[in-house]
PDB file of C-alpha atoms in Angstrom:
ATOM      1  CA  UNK Z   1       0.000   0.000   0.000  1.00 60.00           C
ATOM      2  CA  UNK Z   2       1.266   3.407  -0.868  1.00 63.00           C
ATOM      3  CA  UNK Z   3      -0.035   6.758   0.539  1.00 66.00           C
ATOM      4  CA  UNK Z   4      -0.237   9.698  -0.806  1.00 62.00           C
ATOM      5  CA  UNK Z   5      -1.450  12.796   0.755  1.00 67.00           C
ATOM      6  CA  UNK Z   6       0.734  15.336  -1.422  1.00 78.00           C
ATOM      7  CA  UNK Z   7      -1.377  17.775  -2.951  1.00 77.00           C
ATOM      8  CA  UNK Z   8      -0.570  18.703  -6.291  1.00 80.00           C
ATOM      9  CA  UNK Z   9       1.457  22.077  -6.572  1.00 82.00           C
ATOM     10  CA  UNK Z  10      -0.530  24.765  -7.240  1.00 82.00           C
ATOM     11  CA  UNK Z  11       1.851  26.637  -9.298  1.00 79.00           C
ATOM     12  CA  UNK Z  12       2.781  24.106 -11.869  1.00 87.00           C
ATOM     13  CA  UNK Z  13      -0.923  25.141 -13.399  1.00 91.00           C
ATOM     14  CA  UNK Z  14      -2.774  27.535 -15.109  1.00 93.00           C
ATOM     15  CA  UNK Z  15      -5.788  28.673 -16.684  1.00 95.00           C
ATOM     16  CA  UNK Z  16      -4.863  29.433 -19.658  1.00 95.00           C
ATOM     17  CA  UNK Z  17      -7.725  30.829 -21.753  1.00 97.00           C
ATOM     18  CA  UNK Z  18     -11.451  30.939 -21.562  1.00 97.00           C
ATOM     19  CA  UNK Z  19     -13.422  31.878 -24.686  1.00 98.00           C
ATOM     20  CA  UNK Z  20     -16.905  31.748 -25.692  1.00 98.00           C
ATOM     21  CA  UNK Z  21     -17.266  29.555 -29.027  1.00 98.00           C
ATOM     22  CA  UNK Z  22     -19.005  29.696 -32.584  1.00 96.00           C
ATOM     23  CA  UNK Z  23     -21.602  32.131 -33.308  1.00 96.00           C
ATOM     24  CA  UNK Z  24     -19.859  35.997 -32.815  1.00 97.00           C
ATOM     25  CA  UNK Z  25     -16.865  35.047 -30.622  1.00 98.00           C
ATOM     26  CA  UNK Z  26     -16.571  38.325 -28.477  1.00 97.00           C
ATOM     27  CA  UNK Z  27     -13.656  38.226 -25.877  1.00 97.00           C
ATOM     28  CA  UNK Z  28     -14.759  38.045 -22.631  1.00 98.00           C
ATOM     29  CA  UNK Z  29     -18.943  38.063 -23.701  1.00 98.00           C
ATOM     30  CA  UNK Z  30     -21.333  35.369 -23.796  1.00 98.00           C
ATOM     31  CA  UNK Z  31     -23.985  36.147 -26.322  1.00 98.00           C
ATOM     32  CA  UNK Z  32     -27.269  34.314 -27.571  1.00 97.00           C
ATOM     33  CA  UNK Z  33     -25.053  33.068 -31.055  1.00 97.00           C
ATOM     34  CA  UNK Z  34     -22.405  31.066 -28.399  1.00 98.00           C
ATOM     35  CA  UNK Z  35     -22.807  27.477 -28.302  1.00 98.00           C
ATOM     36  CA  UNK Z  36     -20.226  26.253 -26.017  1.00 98.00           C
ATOM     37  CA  UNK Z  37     -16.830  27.410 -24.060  1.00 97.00           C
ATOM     38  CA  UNK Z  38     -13.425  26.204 -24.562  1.00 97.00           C
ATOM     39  CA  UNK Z  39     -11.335  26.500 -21.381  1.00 97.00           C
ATOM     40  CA  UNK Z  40      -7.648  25.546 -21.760  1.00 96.00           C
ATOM     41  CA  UNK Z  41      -4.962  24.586 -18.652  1.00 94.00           C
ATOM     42  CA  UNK Z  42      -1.625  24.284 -19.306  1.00 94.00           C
ATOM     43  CA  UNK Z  43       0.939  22.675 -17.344  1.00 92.00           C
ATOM     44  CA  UNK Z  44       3.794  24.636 -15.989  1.00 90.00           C
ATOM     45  CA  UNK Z  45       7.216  24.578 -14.358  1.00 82.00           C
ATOM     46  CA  UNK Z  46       7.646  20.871 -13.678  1.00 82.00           C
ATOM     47  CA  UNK Z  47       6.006  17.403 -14.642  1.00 83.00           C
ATOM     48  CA  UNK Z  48       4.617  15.825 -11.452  1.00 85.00           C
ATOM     49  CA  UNK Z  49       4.410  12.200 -12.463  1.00 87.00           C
ATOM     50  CA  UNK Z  50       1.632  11.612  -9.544  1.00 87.00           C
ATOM     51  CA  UNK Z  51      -1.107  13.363 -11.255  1.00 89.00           C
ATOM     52  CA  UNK Z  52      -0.620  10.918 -14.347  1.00 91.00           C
ATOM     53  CA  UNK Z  53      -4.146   8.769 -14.351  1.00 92.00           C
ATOM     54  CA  UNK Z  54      -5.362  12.017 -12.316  1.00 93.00           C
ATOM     55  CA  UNK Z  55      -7.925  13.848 -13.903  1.00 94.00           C
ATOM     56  CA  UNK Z  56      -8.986  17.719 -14.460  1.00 95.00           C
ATOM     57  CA  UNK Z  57     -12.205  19.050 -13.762  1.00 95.00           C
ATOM     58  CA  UNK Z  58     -13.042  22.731 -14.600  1.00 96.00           C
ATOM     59  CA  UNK Z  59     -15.204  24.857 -12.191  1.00 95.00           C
ATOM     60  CA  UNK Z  60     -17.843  27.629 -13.240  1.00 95.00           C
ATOM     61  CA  UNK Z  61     -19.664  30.594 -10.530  1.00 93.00           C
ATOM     62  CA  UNK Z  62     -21.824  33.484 -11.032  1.00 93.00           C
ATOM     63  CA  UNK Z  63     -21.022  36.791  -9.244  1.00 85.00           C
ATOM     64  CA  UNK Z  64     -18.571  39.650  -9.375  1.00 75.00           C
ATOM     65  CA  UNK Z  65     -15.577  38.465  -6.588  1.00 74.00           C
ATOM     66  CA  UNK Z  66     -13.925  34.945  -7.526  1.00 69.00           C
ATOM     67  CA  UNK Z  67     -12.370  35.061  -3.698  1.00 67.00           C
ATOM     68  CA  UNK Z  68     -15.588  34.278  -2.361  1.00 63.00           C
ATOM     69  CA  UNK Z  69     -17.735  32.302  -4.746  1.00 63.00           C
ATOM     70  CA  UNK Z  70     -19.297  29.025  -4.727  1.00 76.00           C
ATOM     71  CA  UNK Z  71     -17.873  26.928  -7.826  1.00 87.00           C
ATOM     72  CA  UNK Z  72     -19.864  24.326  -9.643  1.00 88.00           C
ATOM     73  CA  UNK Z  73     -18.300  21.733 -11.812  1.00 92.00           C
ATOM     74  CA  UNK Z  74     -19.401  22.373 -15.159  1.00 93.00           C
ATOM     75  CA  UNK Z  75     -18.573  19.778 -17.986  1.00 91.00           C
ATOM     76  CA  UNK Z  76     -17.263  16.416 -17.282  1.00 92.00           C
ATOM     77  CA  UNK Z  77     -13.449  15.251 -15.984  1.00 93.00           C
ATOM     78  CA  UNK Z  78     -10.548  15.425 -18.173  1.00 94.00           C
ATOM     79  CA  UNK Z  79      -8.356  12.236 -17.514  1.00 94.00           C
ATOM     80  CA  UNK Z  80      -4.779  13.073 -17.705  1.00 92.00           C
ATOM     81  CA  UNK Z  81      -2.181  10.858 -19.432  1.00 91.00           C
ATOM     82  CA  UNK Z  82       1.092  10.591 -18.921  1.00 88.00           C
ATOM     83  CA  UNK Z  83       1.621  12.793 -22.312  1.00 89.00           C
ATOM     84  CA  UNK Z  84      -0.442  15.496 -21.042  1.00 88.00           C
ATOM     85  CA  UNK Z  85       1.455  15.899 -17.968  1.00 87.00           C
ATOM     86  CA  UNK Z  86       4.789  17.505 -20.015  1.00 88.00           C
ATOM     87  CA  UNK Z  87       6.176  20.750 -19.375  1.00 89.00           C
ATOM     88  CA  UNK Z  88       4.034  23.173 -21.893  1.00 90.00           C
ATOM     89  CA  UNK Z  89       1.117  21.001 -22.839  1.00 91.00           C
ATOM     90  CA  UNK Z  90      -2.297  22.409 -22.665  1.00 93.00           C
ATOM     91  CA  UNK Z  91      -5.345  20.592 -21.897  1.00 93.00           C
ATOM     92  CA  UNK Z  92      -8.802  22.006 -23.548  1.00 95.00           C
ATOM     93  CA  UNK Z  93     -12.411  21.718 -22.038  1.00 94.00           C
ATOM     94  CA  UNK Z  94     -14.906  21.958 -24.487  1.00 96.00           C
ATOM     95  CA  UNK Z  95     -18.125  22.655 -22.216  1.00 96.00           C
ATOM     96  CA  UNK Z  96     -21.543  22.874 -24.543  1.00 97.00           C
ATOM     97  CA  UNK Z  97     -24.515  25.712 -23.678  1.00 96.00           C
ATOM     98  CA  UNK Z  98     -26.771  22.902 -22.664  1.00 96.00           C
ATOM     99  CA  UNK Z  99     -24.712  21.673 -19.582  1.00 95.00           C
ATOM    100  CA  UNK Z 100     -23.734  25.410 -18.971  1.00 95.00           C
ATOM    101  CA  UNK Z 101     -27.094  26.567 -17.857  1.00 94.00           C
ATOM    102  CA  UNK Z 102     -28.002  23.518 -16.154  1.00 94.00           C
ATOM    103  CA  UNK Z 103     -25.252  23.297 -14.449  1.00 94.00           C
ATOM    104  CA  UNK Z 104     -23.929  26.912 -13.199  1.00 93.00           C
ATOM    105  CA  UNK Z 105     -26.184  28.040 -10.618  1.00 89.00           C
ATOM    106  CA  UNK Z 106     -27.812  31.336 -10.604  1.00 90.00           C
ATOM    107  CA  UNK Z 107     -26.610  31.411 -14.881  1.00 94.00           C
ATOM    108  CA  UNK Z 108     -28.729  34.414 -16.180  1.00 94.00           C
ATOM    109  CA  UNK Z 109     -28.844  37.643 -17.832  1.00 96.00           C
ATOM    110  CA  UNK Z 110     -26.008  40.659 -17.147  1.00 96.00           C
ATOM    111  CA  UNK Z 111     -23.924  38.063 -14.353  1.00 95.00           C
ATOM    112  CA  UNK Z 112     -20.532  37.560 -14.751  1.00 95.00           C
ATOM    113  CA  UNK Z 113     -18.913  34.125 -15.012  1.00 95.00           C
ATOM    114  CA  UNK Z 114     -15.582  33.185 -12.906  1.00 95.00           C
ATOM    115  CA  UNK Z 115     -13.372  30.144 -13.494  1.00 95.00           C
ATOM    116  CA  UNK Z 116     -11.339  27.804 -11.288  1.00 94.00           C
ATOM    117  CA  UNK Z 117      -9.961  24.166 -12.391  1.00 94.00           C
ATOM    118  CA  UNK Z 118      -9.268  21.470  -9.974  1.00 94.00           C
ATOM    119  CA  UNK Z 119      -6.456  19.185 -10.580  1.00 93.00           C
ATOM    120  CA  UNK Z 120      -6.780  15.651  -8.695  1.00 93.00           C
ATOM    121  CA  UNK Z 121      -3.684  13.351  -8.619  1.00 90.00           C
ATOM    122  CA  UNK Z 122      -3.854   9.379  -8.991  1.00 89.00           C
ATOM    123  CA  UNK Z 123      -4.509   9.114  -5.416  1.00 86.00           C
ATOM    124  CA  UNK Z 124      -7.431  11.647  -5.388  1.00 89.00           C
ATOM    125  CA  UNK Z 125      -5.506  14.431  -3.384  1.00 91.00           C
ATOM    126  CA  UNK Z 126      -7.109  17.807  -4.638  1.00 92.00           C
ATOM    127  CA  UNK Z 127      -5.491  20.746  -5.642  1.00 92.00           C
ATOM    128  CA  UNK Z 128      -8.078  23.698  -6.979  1.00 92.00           C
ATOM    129  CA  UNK Z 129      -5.915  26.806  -8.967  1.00 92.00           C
ATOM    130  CA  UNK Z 130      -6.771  30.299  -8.619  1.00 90.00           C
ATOM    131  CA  UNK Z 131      -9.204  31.846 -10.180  1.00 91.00           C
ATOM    132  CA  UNK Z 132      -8.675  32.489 -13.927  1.00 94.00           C
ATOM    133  CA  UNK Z 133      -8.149  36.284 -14.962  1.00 94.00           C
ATOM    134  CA  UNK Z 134     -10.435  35.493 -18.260  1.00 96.00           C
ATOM    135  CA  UNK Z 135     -14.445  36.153 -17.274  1.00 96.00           C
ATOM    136  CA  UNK Z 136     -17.626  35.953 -19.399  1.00 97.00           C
ATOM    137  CA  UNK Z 137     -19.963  38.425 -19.065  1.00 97.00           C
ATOM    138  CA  UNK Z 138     -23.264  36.885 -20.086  1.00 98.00           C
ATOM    139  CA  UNK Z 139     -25.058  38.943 -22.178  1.00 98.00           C
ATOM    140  CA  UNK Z 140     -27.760  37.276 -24.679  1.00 97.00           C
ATOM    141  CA  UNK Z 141     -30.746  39.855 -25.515  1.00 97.00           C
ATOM    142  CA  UNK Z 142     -31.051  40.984 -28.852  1.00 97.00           C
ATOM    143  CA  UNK Z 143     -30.755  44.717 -29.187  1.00 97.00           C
ATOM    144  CA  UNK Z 144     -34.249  46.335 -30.209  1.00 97.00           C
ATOM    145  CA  UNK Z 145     -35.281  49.650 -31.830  1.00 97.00           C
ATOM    146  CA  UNK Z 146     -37.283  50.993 -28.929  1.00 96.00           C
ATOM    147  CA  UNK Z 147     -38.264  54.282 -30.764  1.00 96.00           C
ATOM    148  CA  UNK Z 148     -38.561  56.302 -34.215  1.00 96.00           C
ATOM    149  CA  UNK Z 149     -39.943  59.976 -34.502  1.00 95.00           C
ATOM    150  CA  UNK Z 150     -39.208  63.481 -36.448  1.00 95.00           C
ATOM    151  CA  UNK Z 151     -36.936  65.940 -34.851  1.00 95.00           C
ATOM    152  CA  UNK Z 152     -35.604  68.960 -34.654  1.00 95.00           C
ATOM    153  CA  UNK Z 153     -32.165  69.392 -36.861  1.00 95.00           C
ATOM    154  CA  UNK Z 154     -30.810  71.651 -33.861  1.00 95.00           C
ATOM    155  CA  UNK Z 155     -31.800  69.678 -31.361  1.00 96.00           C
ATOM    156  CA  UNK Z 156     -32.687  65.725 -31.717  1.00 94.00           C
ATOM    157  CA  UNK Z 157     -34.392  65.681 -28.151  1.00 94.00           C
ATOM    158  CA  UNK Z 158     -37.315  67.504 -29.549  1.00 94.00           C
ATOM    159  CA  UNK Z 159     -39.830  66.399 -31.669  1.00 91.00           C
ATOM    160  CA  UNK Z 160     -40.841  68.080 -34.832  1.00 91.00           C
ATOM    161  CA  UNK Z 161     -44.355  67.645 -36.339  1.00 88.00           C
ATOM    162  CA  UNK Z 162     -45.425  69.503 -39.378  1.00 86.00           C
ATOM    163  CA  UNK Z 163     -46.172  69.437 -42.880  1.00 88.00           C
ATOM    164  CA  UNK Z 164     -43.054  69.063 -45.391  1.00 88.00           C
ATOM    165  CA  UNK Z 165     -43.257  69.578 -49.123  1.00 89.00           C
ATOM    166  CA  UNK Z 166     -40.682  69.134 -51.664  1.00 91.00           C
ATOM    167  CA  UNK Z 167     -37.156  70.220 -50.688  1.00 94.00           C
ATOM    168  CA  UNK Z 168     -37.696  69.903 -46.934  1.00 93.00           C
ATOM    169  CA  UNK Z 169     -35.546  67.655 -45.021  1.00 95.00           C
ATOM    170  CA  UNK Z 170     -37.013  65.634 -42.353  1.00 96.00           C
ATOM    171  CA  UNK Z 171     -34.899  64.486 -39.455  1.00 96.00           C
ATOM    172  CA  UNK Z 172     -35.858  60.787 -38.178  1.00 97.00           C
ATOM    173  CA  UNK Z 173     -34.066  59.831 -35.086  1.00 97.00           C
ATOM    174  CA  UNK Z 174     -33.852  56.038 -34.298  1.00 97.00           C
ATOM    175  CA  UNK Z 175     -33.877  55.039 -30.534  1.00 97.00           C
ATOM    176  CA  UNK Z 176     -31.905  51.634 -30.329  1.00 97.00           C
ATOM    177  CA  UNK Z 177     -32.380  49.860 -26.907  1.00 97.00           C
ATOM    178  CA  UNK Z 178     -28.029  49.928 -26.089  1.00 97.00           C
ATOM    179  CA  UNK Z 179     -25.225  50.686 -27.858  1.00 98.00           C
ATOM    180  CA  UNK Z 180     -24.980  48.778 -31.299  1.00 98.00           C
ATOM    181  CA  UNK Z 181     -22.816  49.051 -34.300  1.00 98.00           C
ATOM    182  CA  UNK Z 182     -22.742  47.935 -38.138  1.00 97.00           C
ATOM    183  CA  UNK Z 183     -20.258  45.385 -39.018  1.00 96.00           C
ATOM    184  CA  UNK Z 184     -19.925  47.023 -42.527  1.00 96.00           C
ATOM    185  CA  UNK Z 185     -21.190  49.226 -44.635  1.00 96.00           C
ATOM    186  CA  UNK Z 186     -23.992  51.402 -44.731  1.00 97.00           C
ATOM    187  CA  UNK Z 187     -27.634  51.019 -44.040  1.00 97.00           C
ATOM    188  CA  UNK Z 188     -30.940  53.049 -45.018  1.00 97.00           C
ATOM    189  CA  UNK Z 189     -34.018  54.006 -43.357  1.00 96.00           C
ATOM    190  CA  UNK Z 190     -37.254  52.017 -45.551  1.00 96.00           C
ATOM    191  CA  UNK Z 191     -40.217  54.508 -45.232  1.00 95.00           C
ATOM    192  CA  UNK Z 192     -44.028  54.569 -46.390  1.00 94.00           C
ATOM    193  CA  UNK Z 193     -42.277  56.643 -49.317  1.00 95.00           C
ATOM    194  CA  UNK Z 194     -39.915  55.520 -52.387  1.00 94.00           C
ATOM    195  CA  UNK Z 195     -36.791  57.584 -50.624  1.00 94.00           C
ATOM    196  CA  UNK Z 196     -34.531  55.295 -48.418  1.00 95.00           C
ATOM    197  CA  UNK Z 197     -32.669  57.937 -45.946  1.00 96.00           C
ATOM    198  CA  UNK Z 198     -29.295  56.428 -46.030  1.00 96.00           C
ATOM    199  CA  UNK Z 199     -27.202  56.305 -42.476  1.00 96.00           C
ATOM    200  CA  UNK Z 200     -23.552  56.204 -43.143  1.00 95.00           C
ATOM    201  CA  UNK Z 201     -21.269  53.456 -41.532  1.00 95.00           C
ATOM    202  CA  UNK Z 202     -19.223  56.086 -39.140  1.00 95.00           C
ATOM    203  CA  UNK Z 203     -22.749  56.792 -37.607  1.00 96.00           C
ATOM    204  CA  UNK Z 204     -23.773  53.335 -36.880  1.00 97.00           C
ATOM    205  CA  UNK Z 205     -20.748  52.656 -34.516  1.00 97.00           C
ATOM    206  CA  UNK Z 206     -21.573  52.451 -30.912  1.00 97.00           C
ATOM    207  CA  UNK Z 207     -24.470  54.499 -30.653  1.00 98.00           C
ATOM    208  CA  UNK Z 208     -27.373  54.225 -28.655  1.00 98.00           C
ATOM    209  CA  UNK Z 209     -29.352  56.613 -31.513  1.00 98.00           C
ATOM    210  CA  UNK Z 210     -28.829  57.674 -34.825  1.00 98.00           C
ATOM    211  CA  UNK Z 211     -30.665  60.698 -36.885  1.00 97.00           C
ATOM    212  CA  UNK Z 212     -31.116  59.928 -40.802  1.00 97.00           C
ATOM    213  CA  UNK Z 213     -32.215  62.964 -42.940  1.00 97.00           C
ATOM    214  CA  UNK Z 214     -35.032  62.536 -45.257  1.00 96.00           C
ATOM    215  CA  UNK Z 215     -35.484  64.858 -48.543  1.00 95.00           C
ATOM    216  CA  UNK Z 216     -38.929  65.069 -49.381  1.00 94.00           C
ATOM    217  CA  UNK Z 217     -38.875  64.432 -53.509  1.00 93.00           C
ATOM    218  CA  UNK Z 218     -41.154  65.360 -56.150  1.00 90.00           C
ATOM    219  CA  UNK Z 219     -44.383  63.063 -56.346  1.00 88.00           C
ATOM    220  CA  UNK Z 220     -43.936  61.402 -52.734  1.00 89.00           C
ATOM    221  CA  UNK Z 221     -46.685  62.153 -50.743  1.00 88.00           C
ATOM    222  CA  UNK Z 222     -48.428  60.353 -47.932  1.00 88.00           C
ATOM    223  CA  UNK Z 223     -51.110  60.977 -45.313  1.00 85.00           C
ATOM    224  CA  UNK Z 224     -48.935  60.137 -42.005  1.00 89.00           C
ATOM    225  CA  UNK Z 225     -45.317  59.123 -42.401  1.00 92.00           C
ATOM    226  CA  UNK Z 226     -44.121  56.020 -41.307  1.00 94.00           C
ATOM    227  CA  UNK Z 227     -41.199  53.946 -40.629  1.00 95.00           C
ATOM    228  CA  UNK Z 228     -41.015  50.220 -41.710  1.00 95.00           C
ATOM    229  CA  UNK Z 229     -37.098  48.963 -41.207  1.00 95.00           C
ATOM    230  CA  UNK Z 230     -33.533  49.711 -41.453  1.00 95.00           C
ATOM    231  CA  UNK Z 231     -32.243  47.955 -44.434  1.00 94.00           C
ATOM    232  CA  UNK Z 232     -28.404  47.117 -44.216  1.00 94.00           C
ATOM    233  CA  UNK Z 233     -26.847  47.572 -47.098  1.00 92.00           C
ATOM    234  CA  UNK Z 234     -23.839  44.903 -47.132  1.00 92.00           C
ATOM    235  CA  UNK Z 235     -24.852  41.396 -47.740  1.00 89.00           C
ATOM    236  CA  UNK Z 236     -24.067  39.386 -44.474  1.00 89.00           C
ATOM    237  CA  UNK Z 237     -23.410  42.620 -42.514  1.00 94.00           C
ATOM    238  CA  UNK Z 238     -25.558  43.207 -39.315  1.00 96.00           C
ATOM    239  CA  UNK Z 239     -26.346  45.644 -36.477  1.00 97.00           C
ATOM    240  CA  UNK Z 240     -24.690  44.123 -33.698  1.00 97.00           C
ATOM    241  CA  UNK Z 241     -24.379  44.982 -29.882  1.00 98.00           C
ATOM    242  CA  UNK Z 242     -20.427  44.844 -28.485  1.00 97.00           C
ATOM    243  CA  UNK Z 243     -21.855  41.855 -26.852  1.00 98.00           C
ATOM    244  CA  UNK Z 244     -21.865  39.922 -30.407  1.00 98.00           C
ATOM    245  CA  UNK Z 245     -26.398  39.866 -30.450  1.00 98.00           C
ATOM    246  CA  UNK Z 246     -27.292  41.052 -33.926  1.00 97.00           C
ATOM    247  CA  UNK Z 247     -30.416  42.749 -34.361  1.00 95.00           C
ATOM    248  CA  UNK Z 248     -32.952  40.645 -35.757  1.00 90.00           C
ATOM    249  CA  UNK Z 249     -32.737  41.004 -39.325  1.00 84.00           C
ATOM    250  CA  UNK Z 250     -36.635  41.462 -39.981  1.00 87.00           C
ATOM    251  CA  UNK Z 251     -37.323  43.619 -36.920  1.00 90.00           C
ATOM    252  CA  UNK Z 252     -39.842  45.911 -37.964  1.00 92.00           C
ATOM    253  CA  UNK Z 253     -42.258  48.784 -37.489  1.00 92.00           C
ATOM    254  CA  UNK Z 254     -44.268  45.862 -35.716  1.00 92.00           C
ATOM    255  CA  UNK Z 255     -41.649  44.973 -33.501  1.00 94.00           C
ATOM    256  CA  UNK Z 256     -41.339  48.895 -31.656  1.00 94.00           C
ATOM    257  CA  UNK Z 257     -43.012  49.337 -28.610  1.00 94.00           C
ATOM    258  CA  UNK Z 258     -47.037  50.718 -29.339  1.00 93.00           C
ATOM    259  CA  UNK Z 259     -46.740  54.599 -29.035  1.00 92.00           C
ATOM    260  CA  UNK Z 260     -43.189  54.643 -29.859  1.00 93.00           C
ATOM    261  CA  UNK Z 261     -43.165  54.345 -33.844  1.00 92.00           C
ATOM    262  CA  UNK Z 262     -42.574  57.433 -36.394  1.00 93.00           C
ATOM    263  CA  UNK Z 263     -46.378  57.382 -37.311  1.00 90.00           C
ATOM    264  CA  UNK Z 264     -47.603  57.792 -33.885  1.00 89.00           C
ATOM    265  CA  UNK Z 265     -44.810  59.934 -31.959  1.00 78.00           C
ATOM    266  CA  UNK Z 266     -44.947  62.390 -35.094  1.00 73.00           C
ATOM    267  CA  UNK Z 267     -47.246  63.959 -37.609  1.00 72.00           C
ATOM    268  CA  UNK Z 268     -45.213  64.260 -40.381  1.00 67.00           C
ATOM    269  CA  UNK Z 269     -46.958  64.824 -43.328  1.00 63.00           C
TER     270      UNK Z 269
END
């Protein structure tokens, strides 16, 4: 009978990386378009033969101080082999959403996600590392348009209602629920008129609001006008929060709150 009741050195570990994968991989963000994490701990300093046949297991809690949080395993074990236990190896956890939110207690919206791994030698002695310096800030709602009316060109915090012929510009401000930017290019407004207001790609970059200008034309007329969506204008581009959540690509007039769209905060004729 041998015993064992070395712990395995703390220091000859580390977390090496955490990072949110497929979908928009945003360091240190979990969005809705993630579908699993890939944590990676690397073995330092010197190979400690006793924690060959040992195993890994990666830890997951929810709050905003590591020091005194509750971890939960999340994933399964990683055996390791004599081959992973060299100087310089890494070994990779590869954790899916499903076992993620079942198994990280108190997972939800706007938390903040801490990381510990807990090496266990062949004879089961435990050794957890120190917290990782990677987080993920969870962070899955899409960003919305919350508002659309007519303003003032000197000041965009007052509404403007009137009656505009040809030659008059008309100011449309767009409320957007956070900050969001276009990946590329430019986008337009789509009105209940043939003009498409076009917003250029330095306005559209982390903005809460934007302000398109639309010149009345010859022949377009309407009784009330109204906004239907913002076309992009860049095949596979997208309005995107610095989370990584696009904007849903057919979010509409439909879609903004009742009271808040262009043909009810404005008469705009």
């Amino acid at each position: 009978i041998i015993i064992d009741q070395t712990l395995p050195t703390k220091n000859n570990y580390t977390i090496e990386s955490i990072v949110p994968k497929s979908g928009n991989e945003i360091p240190g963000k979990w969005n809705g378009t993630n579908e699993s994490i890939e944590a990676s701990i690397k073995f330092l300093n010197i190979s400690d033969p006793s924690v060959n046949g040992g195993s890994l297991r990666l830890l997951c809690e929810i709050g905003s101080d590591p020091l005194i949080a509750n971890f939960d395993t999340l994933g399964s074990a990683i055996s390791i082999s004599s081959s992973d236990n060299e100087v310089g190896q890494s070994v990779t956890f590869t954790v899916p959403k499903s076992k993620i939110i079942d198994q990280v207690e108190d997972f939800g919206e706007d938390r903040i996600m801490n990381f510990r791994a807990e090496i266990v030698d062949a004879a089961g002695n435990k050794q957890t590392l120190d917290a990782a310096d990677d987080t993920l800030f969870i962070d899955t709602a899409q960003p919305t348009i919350v508002s659309v009316e007519s303003v003032l060109q000197s000041d965009y915090n007052v509404v403007k209602n009137g009656l505009f012929g040809i030659d008059s510009n008309v100011y449309i401000k767009v409320k957007f629920s956070e900050n969001i930017s276009i990946t590329e290019g430019d986008a337009s407004l789509v009105l209940n008129v043939a003009s498409k207001p076009t917003i250029l790609n330095t306005n559209l970059i982390n903005v809460d609001s934007v302000v398109a200008v639309y010149t009345v034309k010859e022949f377009e007329q309407t009784a009330l006008l109204a906004f239907t969506n913002i076309n992009i204008e860049n095949n596979g581009a997208a309005i995107r929060d610095d989370a990584g959540n696009d904007m849903a690509a057919d979010f509409g007039n439909n879609d903004i709150p009742d009271g808040n769209r262009l043909d009810q905060t404005s008469v705009v004729k």
